[in-house]
JSON list of C-alpha atoms in Angstrom, two decimals:
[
{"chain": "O", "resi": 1, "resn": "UNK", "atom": "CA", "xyz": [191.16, 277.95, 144.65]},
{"chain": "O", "resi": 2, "resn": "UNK", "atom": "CA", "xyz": [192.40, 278.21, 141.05]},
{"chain": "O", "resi": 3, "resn": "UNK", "atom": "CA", "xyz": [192.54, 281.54, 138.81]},
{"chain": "O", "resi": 4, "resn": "UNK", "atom": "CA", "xyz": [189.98, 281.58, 135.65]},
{"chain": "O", "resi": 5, "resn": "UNK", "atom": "CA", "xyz": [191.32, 283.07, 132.75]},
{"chain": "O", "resi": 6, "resn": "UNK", "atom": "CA", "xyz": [189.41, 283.84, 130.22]},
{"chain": "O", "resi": 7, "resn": "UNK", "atom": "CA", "xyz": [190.83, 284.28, 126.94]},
{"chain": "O", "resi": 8, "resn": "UNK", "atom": "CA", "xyz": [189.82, 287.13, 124.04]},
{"chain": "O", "resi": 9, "resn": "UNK", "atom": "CA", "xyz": [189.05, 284.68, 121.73]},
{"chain": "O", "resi": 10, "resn": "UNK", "atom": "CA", "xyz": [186.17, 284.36, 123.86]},
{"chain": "O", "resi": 11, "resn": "UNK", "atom": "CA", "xyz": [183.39, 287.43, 123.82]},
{"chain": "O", "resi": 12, "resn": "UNK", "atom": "CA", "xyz": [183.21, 287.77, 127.28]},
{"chain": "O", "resi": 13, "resn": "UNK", "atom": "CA", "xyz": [187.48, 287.81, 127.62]},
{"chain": "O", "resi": 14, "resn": "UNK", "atom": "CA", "xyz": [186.92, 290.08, 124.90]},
{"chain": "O", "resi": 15, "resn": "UNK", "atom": "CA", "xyz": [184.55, 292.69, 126.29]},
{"chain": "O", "resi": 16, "resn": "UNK", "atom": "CA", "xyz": [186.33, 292.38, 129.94]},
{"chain": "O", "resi": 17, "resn": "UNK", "atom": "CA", "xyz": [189.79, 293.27, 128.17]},
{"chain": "O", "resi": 18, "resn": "UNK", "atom": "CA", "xyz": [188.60, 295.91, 125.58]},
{"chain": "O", "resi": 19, "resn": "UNK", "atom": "CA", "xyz": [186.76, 297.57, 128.42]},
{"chain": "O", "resi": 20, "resn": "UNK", "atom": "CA", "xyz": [189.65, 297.82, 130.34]},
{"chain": "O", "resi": 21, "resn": "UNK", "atom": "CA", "xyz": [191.48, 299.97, 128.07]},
{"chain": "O", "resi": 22, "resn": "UNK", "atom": "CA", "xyz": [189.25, 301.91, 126.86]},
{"chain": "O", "resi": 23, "resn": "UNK", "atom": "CA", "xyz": [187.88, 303.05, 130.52]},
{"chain": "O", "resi": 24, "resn": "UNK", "atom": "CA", "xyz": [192.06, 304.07, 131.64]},
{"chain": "O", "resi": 25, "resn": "UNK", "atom": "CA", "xyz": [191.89, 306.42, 127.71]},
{"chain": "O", "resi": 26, "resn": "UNK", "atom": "CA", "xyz": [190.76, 310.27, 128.36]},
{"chain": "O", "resi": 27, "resn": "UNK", "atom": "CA", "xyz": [187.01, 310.82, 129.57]},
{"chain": "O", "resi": 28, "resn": "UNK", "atom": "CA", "xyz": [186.78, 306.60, 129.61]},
{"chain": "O", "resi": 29, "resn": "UNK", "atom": "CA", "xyz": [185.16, 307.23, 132.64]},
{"chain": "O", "resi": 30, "resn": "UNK", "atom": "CA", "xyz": [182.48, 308.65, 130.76]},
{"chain": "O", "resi": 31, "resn": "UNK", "atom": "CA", "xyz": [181.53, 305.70, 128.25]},
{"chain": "O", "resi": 32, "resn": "UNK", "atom": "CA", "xyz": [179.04, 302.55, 128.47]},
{"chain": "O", "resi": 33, "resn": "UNK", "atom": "CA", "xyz": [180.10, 299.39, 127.68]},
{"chain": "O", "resi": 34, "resn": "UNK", "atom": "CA", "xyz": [177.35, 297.10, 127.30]},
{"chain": "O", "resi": 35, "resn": "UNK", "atom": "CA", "xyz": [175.90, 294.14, 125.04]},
{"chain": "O", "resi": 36, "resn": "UNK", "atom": "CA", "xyz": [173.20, 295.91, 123.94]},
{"chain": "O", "resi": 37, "resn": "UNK", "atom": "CA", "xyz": [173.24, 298.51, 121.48]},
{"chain": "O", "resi": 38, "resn": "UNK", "atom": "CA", "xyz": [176.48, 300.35, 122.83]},
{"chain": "O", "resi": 39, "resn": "UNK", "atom": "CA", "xyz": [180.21, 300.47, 122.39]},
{"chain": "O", "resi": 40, "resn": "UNK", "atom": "CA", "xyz": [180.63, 296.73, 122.81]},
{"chain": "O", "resi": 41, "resn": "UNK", "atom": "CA", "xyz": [177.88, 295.85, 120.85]},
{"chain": "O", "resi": 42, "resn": "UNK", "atom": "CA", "xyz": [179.45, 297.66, 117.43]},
{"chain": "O", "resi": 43, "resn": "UNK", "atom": "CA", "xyz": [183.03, 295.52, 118.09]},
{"chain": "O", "resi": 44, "resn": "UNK", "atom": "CA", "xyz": [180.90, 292.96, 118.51]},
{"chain": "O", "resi": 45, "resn": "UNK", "atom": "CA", "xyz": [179.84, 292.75, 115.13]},
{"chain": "O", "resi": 46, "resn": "UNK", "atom": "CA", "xyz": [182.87, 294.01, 113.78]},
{"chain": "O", "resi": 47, "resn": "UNK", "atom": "CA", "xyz": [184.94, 291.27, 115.42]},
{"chain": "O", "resi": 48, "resn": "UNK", "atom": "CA", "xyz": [182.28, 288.14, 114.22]},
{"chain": "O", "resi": 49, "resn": "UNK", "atom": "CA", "xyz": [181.48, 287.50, 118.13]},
{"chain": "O", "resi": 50, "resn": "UNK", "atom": "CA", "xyz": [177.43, 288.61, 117.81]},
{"chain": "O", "resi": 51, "resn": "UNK", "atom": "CA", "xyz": [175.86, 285.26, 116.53]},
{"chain": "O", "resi": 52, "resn": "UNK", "atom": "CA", "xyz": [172.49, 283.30, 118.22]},
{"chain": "O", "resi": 53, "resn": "UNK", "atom": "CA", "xyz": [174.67, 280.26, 116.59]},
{"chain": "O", "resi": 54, "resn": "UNK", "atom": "CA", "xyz": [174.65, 278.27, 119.81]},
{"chain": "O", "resi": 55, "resn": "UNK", "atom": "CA", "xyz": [176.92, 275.52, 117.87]},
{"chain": "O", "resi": 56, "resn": "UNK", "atom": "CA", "xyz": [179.23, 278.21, 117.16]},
{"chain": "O", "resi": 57, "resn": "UNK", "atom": "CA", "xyz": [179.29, 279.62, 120.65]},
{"chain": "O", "resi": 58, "resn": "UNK", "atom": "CA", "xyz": [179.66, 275.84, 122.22]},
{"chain": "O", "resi": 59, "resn": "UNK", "atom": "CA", "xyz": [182.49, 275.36, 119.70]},
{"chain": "O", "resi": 60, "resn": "UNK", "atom": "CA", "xyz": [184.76, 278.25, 121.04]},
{"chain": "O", "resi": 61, "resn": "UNK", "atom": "CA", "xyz": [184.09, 277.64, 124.21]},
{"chain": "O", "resi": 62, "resn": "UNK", "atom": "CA", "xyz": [185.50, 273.66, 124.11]},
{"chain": "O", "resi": 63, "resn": "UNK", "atom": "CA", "xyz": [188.06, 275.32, 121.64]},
{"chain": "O", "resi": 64, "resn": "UNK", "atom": "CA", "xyz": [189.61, 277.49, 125.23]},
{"chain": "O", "resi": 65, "resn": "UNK", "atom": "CA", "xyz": [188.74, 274.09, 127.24]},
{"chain": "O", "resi": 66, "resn": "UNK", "atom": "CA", "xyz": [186.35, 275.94, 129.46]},
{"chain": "O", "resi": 67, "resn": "UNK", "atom": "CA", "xyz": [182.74, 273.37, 128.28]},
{"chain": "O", "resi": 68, "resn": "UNK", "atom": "CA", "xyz": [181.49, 273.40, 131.72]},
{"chain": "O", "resi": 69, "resn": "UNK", "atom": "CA", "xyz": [183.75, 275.63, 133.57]},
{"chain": "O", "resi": 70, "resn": "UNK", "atom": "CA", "xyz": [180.73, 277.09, 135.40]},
{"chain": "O", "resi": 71, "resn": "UNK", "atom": "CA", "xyz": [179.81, 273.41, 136.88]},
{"chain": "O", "resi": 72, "resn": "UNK", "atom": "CA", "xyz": [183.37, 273.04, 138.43]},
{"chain": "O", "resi": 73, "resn": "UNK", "atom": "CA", "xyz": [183.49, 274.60, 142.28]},
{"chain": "O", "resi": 74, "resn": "UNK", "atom": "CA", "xyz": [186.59, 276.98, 142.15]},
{"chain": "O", "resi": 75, "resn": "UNK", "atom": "CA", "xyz": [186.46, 278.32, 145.73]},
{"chain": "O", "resi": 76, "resn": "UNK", "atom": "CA", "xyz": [187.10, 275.78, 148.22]}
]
């Protein structure tokens, strides 16, 4: 078995690290992090990771070198 990373320069590195942190801040506890309309979604935009641009999307992710990390078995 190997470790995935995934990096912040990919949205869903992004949202797994930003969440993080802001959940261990005061009353963190207490917020939604989610894709669609909430805390995430704002960064999103604000960072330049909400696009439909699938070429854009495909790009970063060959950019990490994780194109077709989900087709690799990682548990043995």
């Amino acid at each position: 078995m190997y470790l995935l990373q995934l990096p912040t320069n990919l949205l869903i590195g992004d949202f797994i690290a930003y969440s993080n942190t802001e959940m261990h801040k005061e009353d963190g506890d207490k917020k939604r992090f989610t894709f669609a309309g909430s805390l995430y979604f704002n960064r999103m935009k604000e960072i330049g990771f909400y696009t439909t641009d699938v070429d854009a999307i495909r790009n970063r992710v060959k950019e990490v070198g994780l194109e077709g990390v989900y087709n690799k078995k990682i548990i043995k």
